[in-house]
Amino acid sequence: MAKRKFNLEYNLNAVSGPILWNAIGTPTGLQTWMADNVDVNENIYTFEWDQSEIRQAELTHCRVNSHIRFHWLDDEDPKSFFELRMENNELTGDYTLLITDFAEEDEVEDLSELWNIEVNQLIRLCGM
């Protein structure tokens, strides 16, 4: 079954750019809301949840204070990725977190809900 690309958008009111980037663009930041543990060896990130699930992702693209993109190493689709992108509204100063991910059609809703839970944790922990 082919994977489908989907996008999620989260408005983050009154958050500073450096705080948001630290949360999405660094292993320590990702560890506070996305996974229980995040380790990096060169451009391979190891994500661990509940000491039982471990997945590795290759950092494929990063532009500081803009976006970070990963490809899961166990994903057979070479075109799939997940990306965390921050955009600033110059008029209001607010940031939007844009998430792009891929999933099989019957898993898009579940994966979207998982992202919602994780981003809500990010919002709580960072005081956004």
mmCIF file of the C-alpha atoms, coordinates in Angstrom:
data_MODEL
# 
_entry.id   MODEL 
# 
loop_
_atom_site.group_PDB 
_atom_site.id 
_atom_site.type_symbol 
_atom_site.label_atom_id 
_atom_site.label_alt_id 
_atom_site.label_comp_id 
_atom_site.label_asym_id 
_atom_site.label_entity_id 
_atom_site.label_seq_id 
_atom_site.pdbx_PDB_ins_code 
_atom_site.Cartn_x 
_atom_site.Cartn_y 
_atom_site.Cartn_z 
_atom_site.occupancy 
_atom_site.B_iso_or_equiv 
_atom_site.pdbx_formal_charge 
_atom_site.auth_seq_id 
_atom_site.auth_comp_id 
_atom_site.auth_asym_id 
_atom_site.auth_atom_id 
_atom_site.pdbx_PDB_model_num 
ATOM 1   C CA . MET A 1 1   ? 0.000  0.000  0.000  1.00 0.00 ? 1   MET A CA 1 
ATOM 2   C CA . ALA A 1 2   ? 1.395  3.398  -0.976 1.00 0.00 ? 2   ALA A CA 1 
ATOM 3   C CA . LYS A 1 3   ? 1.982  6.042  1.630  1.00 0.00 ? 3   LYS A CA 1 
ATOM 4   C CA . ARG A 1 4   ? 0.214  9.360  1.526  1.00 0.00 ? 4   ARG A CA 1 
ATOM 5   C CA . LYS A 1 5   ? 1.797  12.675 2.425  1.00 0.00 ? 5   LYS A CA 1 
ATOM 6   C CA . PHE A 1 6   ? -0.150 14.751 4.948  1.00 0.00 ? 6   PHE A CA 1 
ATOM 7   C CA . ASN A 1 7   ? 0.393  18.097 6.651  1.00 0.00 ? 7   ASN A CA 1 
ATOM 8   C CA . LEU A 1 8   ? -0.545 19.383 10.079 1.00 0.00 ? 8   LEU A CA 1 
ATOM 9   C CA . GLU A 1 9   ? -0.449 22.991 11.242 1.00 0.00 ? 9   GLU A CA 1 
ATOM 10  C CA . TYR A 1 10  ? -0.260 24.288 14.814 1.00 0.00 ? 10  TYR A CA 1 
ATOM 11  C CA . ASN A 1 11  ? -0.459 27.972 15.718 1.00 0.00 ? 11  ASN A CA 1 
ATOM 12  C CA . LEU A 1 12  ? 1.850  28.771 18.609 1.00 0.00 ? 12  LEU A CA 1 
ATOM 13  C CA . ASN A 1 13  ? 0.960  32.118 20.090 1.00 0.00 ? 13  ASN A CA 1 
ATOM 14  C CA . ALA A 1 14  ? 3.644  34.343 21.583 1.00 0.00 ? 14  ALA A CA 1 
ATOM 15  C CA . VAL A 1 15  ? 6.471  31.842 21.374 1.00 0.00 ? 15  VAL A CA 1 
ATOM 16  C CA . SER A 1 16  ? 10.006 32.948 20.670 1.00 0.00 ? 16  SER A CA 1 
ATOM 17  C CA . GLY A 1 17  ? 11.862 31.605 17.662 1.00 0.00 ? 17  GLY A CA 1 
ATOM 18  C CA . PRO A 1 18  ? 14.880 30.369 19.646 1.00 0.00 ? 18  PRO A CA 1 
ATOM 19  C CA . ILE A 1 19  ? 12.657 28.457 22.088 1.00 0.00 ? 19  ILE A CA 1 
ATOM 20  C CA . LEU A 1 20  ? 10.726 26.791 19.278 1.00 0.00 ? 20  LEU A CA 1 
ATOM 21  C CA . TRP A 1 21  ? 13.868 25.940 17.322 1.00 0.00 ? 21  TRP A CA 1 
ATOM 22  C CA . ASN A 1 22  ? 15.498 24.448 20.398 1.00 0.00 ? 22  ASN A CA 1 
ATOM 23  C CA . ALA A 1 23  ? 12.415 22.249 20.874 1.00 0.00 ? 23  ALA A CA 1 
ATOM 24  C CA . ILE A 1 24  ? 12.251 20.954 17.293 1.00 0.00 ? 24  ILE A CA 1 
ATOM 25  C CA . GLY A 1 25  ? 15.827 21.253 16.063 1.00 0.00 ? 25  GLY A CA 1 
ATOM 26  C CA . THR A 1 26  ? 17.935 19.744 18.828 1.00 0.00 ? 26  THR A CA 1 
ATOM 27  C CA . PRO A 1 27  ? 18.110 16.232 20.301 1.00 0.00 ? 27  PRO A CA 1 
ATOM 28  C CA . THR A 1 28  ? 17.562 17.628 23.794 1.00 0.00 ? 28  THR A CA 1 
ATOM 29  C CA . GLY A 1 29  ? 14.513 19.549 22.638 1.00 0.00 ? 29  GLY A CA 1 
ATOM 30  C CA . LEU A 1 30  ? 13.034 16.575 20.781 1.00 0.00 ? 30  LEU A CA 1 
ATOM 31  C CA . GLN A 1 31  ? 13.580 14.494 23.895 1.00 0.00 ? 31  GLN A CA 1 
ATOM 32  C CA . THR A 1 32  ? 11.351 16.798 25.941 1.00 0.00 ? 32  THR A CA 1 
ATOM 33  C CA . TRP A 1 33  ? 8.214  16.237 23.876 1.00 0.00 ? 33  TRP A CA 1 
ATOM 34  C CA . MET A 1 34  ? 8.607  13.744 21.043 1.00 0.00 ? 34  MET A CA 1 
ATOM 35  C CA . ALA A 1 35  ? 10.468 10.789 22.539 1.00 0.00 ? 35  ALA A CA 1 
ATOM 36  C CA . ASP A 1 36  ? 11.712 9.619  25.907 1.00 0.00 ? 36  ASP A CA 1 
ATOM 37  C CA . ASN A 1 37  ? 15.295 9.612  24.688 1.00 0.00 ? 37  ASN A CA 1 
ATOM 38  C CA . VAL A 1 38  ? 17.029 10.958 21.579 1.00 0.00 ? 38  VAL A CA 1 
ATOM 39  C CA . ASP A 1 39  ? 20.640 10.172 20.773 1.00 0.00 ? 39  ASP A CA 1 
ATOM 40  C CA . VAL A 1 40  ? 22.636 11.336 17.777 1.00 0.00 ? 40  VAL A CA 1 
ATOM 41  C CA . ASN A 1 41  ? 25.594 9.764  16.037 1.00 0.00 ? 41  ASN A CA 1 
ATOM 42  C CA . GLU A 1 42  ? 26.639 11.951 13.117 1.00 0.00 ? 42  GLU A CA 1 
ATOM 43  C CA . ASN A 1 43  ? 23.402 12.319 11.130 1.00 0.00 ? 43  ASN A CA 1 
ATOM 44  C CA . ILE A 1 44  ? 21.568 9.268  12.576 1.00 0.00 ? 44  ILE A CA 1 
ATOM 45  C CA . TYR A 1 45  ? 19.077 10.034 15.329 1.00 0.00 ? 45  TYR A CA 1 
ATOM 46  C CA . THR A 1 46  ? 17.920 7.227  17.619 1.00 0.00 ? 46  THR A CA 1 
ATOM 47  C CA . PHE A 1 47  ? 14.465 7.802  19.117 1.00 0.00 ? 47  PHE A CA 1 
ATOM 48  C CA . GLU A 1 48  ? 13.372 5.705  22.097 1.00 0.00 ? 48  GLU A CA 1 
ATOM 49  C CA . TRP A 1 49  ? 9.932  5.412  23.688 1.00 0.00 ? 49  TRP A CA 1 
ATOM 50  C CA . ASP A 1 50  ? 9.080  3.542  26.912 1.00 0.00 ? 50  ASP A CA 1 
ATOM 51  C CA . GLN A 1 51  ? 12.415 1.699  26.792 1.00 0.00 ? 51  GLN A CA 1 
ATOM 52  C CA . SER A 1 52  ? 10.779 -0.731 24.369 1.00 0.00 ? 52  SER A CA 1 
ATOM 53  C CA . GLU A 1 53  ? 10.391 0.975  21.003 1.00 0.00 ? 53  GLU A CA 1 
ATOM 54  C CA . ILE A 1 54  ? 13.502 2.231  19.265 1.00 0.00 ? 54  ILE A CA 1 
ATOM 55  C CA . ARG A 1 55  ? 13.578 3.729  15.784 1.00 0.00 ? 55  ARG A CA 1 
ATOM 56  C CA . GLN A 1 56  ? 16.392 5.380  13.895 1.00 0.00 ? 56  GLN A CA 1 
ATOM 57  C CA . ALA A 1 57  ? 16.059 8.236  11.455 1.00 0.00 ? 57  ALA A CA 1 
ATOM 58  C CA . GLU A 1 58  ? 18.556 9.899  9.182  1.00 0.00 ? 58  GLU A CA 1 
ATOM 59  C CA . LEU A 1 59  ? 18.732 13.671 9.264  1.00 0.00 ? 59  LEU A CA 1 
ATOM 60  C CA . THR A 1 60  ? 18.306 14.500 5.591  1.00 0.00 ? 60  THR A CA 1 
ATOM 61  C CA . HIS A 1 61  ? 17.977 18.268 5.718  1.00 0.00 ? 61  HIS A CA 1 
ATOM 62  C CA . CYS A 1 62  ? 18.279 20.989 8.298  1.00 0.00 ? 62  CYS A CA 1 
ATOM 63  C CA . ARG A 1 63  ? 18.131 24.730 8.082  1.00 0.00 ? 63  ARG A CA 1 
ATOM 64  C CA . VAL A 1 64  ? 18.658 26.308 11.501 1.00 0.00 ? 64  VAL A CA 1 
ATOM 65  C CA . ASN A 1 65  ? 15.689 28.334 12.740 1.00 0.00 ? 65  ASN A CA 1 
ATOM 66  C CA . SER A 1 66  ? 13.593 27.040 9.842  1.00 0.00 ? 66  SER A CA 1 
ATOM 67  C CA . HIS A 1 67  ? 13.117 23.284 9.493  1.00 0.00 ? 67  HIS A CA 1 
ATOM 68  C CA . ILE A 1 68  ? 14.479 19.829 10.129 1.00 0.00 ? 68  ILE A CA 1 
ATOM 69  C CA . ARG A 1 69  ? 13.712 16.737 8.042  1.00 0.00 ? 69  ARG A CA 1 
ATOM 70  C CA . PHE A 1 70  ? 14.230 13.049 8.801  1.00 0.00 ? 70  PHE A CA 1 
ATOM 71  C CA . HIS A 1 71  ? 13.804 9.743  6.995  1.00 0.00 ? 71  HIS A CA 1 
ATOM 72  C CA . TRP A 1 72  ? 13.081 6.647  9.109  1.00 0.00 ? 72  TRP A CA 1 
ATOM 73  C CA . LEU A 1 73  ? 15.747 4.047  8.318  1.00 0.00 ? 73  LEU A CA 1 
ATOM 74  C CA . ASP A 1 74  ? 13.213 1.201  8.536  1.00 0.00 ? 74  ASP A CA 1 
ATOM 75  C CA . ASP A 1 75  ? 10.886 2.870  6.016  1.00 0.00 ? 75  ASP A CA 1 
ATOM 76  C CA . GLU A 1 76  ? 11.061 1.160  2.640  1.00 0.00 ? 76  GLU A CA 1 
ATOM 77  C CA . ASP A 1 77  ? 9.692  4.213  0.824  1.00 0.00 ? 77  ASP A CA 1 
ATOM 78  C CA . PRO A 1 78  ? 12.769 6.310  -0.046 1.00 0.00 ? 78  PRO A CA 1 
ATOM 79  C CA . LYS A 1 79  ? 10.592 9.379  -0.725 1.00 0.00 ? 79  LYS A CA 1 
ATOM 80  C CA . SER A 1 80  ? 8.913  9.454  2.690  1.00 0.00 ? 80  SER A CA 1 
ATOM 81  C CA . PHE A 1 81  ? 10.060 11.715 5.494  1.00 0.00 ? 81  PHE A CA 1 
ATOM 82  C CA . PHE A 1 82  ? 8.830  13.686 8.436  1.00 0.00 ? 82  PHE A CA 1 
ATOM 83  C CA . GLU A 1 83  ? 9.573  17.360 8.700  1.00 0.00 ? 83  GLU A CA 1 
ATOM 84  C CA . LEU A 1 84  ? 9.159  19.952 11.435 1.00 0.00 ? 84  LEU A CA 1 
ATOM 85  C CA . ARG A 1 85  ? 9.029  23.472 10.042 1.00 0.00 ? 85  ARG A CA 1 
ATOM 86  C CA . MET A 1 86  ? 8.581  26.748 11.868 1.00 0.00 ? 86  MET A CA 1 
ATOM 87  C CA . GLU A 1 87  ? 7.144  29.802 10.172 1.00 0.00 ? 87  GLU A CA 1 
ATOM 88  C CA . ASN A 1 88  ? 6.886  33.274 11.617 1.00 0.00 ? 88  ASN A CA 1 
ATOM 89  C CA . ASN A 1 89  ? 4.010  35.664 11.025 1.00 0.00 ? 89  ASN A CA 1 
ATOM 90  C CA . GLU A 1 90  ? 5.823  38.983 10.777 1.00 0.00 ? 90  GLU A CA 1 
ATOM 91  C CA . LEU A 1 91  ? 2.641  40.927 11.489 1.00 0.00 ? 91  LEU A CA 1 
ATOM 92  C CA . THR A 1 92  ? 1.779  39.218 14.794 1.00 0.00 ? 92  THR A CA 1 
ATOM 93  C CA . GLY A 1 93  ? 5.157  37.744 15.720 1.00 0.00 ? 93  GLY A CA 1 
ATOM 94  C CA . ASP A 1 94  ? 3.495  34.354 16.312 1.00 0.00 ? 94  ASP A CA 1 
ATOM 95  C CA . TYR A 1 95  ? 4.954  31.107 15.035 1.00 0.00 ? 95  TYR A CA 1 
ATOM 96  C CA . THR A 1 96  ? 3.289  28.227 13.273 1.00 0.00 ? 96  THR A CA 1 
ATOM 97  C CA . LEU A 1 97  ? 4.639  24.709 13.503 1.00 0.00 ? 97  LEU A CA 1 
ATOM 98  C CA . LEU A 1 98  ? 4.095  22.811 10.269 1.00 0.00 ? 98  LEU A CA 1 
ATOM 99  C CA . ILE A 1 99  ? 4.500  19.046 10.330 1.00 0.00 ? 99  ILE A CA 1 
ATOM 100 C CA . THR A 1 100 ? 4.737  16.984 7.175  1.00 0.00 ? 100 THR A CA 1 
ATOM 101 C CA . ASP A 1 101 ? 4.616  13.205 7.452  1.00 0.00 ? 101 ASP A CA 1 
ATOM 102 C CA . PHE A 1 102 ? 3.762  10.111 5.426  1.00 0.00 ? 102 PHE A CA 1 
ATOM 103 C CA . ALA A 1 103 ? 1.482  7.209  6.349  1.00 0.00 ? 103 ALA A CA 1 
ATOM 104 C CA . GLU A 1 104 ? -0.569 4.516  4.743  1.00 0.00 ? 104 GLU A CA 1 
ATOM 105 C CA . GLU A 1 105 ? -4.119 5.693  4.079  1.00 0.00 ? 105 GLU A CA 1 
ATOM 106 C CA . ASP A 1 106 ? -5.630 3.732  6.956  1.00 0.00 ? 106 ASP A CA 1 
ATOM 107 C CA . GLU A 1 107 ? -3.011 5.073  9.394  1.00 0.00 ? 107 GLU A CA 1 
ATOM 108 C CA . VAL A 1 108 ? -3.168 8.818  8.629  1.00 0.00 ? 108 VAL A CA 1 
ATOM 109 C CA . GLU A 1 109 ? -5.825 9.534  11.253 1.00 0.00 ? 109 GLU A CA 1 
ATOM 110 C CA . ASP A 1 110 ? -3.991 7.622  14.000 1.00 0.00 ? 110 ASP A CA 1 
ATOM 111 C CA . LEU A 1 111 ? -0.655 9.239  13.165 1.00 0.00 ? 111 LEU A CA 1 
ATOM 112 C CA . SER A 1 112 ? -2.289 12.682 13.067 1.00 0.00 ? 112 SER A CA 1 
ATOM 113 C CA . GLU A 1 113 ? -3.730 12.062 16.528 1.00 0.00 ? 113 GLU A CA 1 
ATOM 114 C CA . LEU A 1 114 ? -0.303 10.997 17.789 1.00 0.00 ? 114 LEU A CA 1 
ATOM 115 C CA . TRP A 1 115 ? 1.199  14.246 16.443 1.00 0.00 ? 115 TRP A CA 1 
ATOM 116 C CA . ASN A 1 116 ? -1.630 16.192 18.161 1.00 0.00 ? 116 ASN A CA 1 
ATOM 117 C CA . ILE A 1 117 ? -0.778 14.563 21.490 1.00 0.00 ? 117 ILE A CA 1 
ATOM 118 C CA . GLU A 1 118 ? 2.941  15.188 21.077 1.00 0.00 ? 118 GLU A CA 1 
ATOM 119 C CA . VAL A 1 119 ? 2.513  18.830 20.016 1.00 0.00 ? 119 VAL A CA 1 
ATOM 120 C CA . ASN A 1 120 ? 0.145  19.450 22.944 1.00 0.00 ? 120 ASN A CA 1 
ATOM 121 C CA . GLN A 1 121 ? 2.927  18.188 25.195 1.00 0.00 ? 121 GLN A CA 1 
ATOM 122 C CA . LEU A 1 122 ? 5.364  20.539 23.433 1.00 0.00 ? 122 LEU A CA 1 
ATOM 123 C CA . ILE A 1 123 ? 2.981  23.442 24.023 1.00 0.00 ? 123 ILE A CA 1 
ATOM 124 C CA . ARG A 1 124 ? 2.614  22.607 27.725 1.00 0.00 ? 124 ARG A CA 1 
ATOM 125 C CA . LEU A 1 125 ? 6.313  22.056 28.368 1.00 0.00 ? 125 LEU A CA 1 
ATOM 126 C CA . CYS A 1 126 ? 7.465  25.171 26.534 1.00 0.00 ? 126 CYS A CA 1 
ATOM 127 C CA . GLY A 1 127 ? 4.724  27.416 27.920 1.00 0.00 ? 127 GLY A CA 1 
ATOM 128 C CA . MET A 1 128 ? 3.396  28.221 24.474 1.00 0.00 ? 128 MET A CA 1 
# 
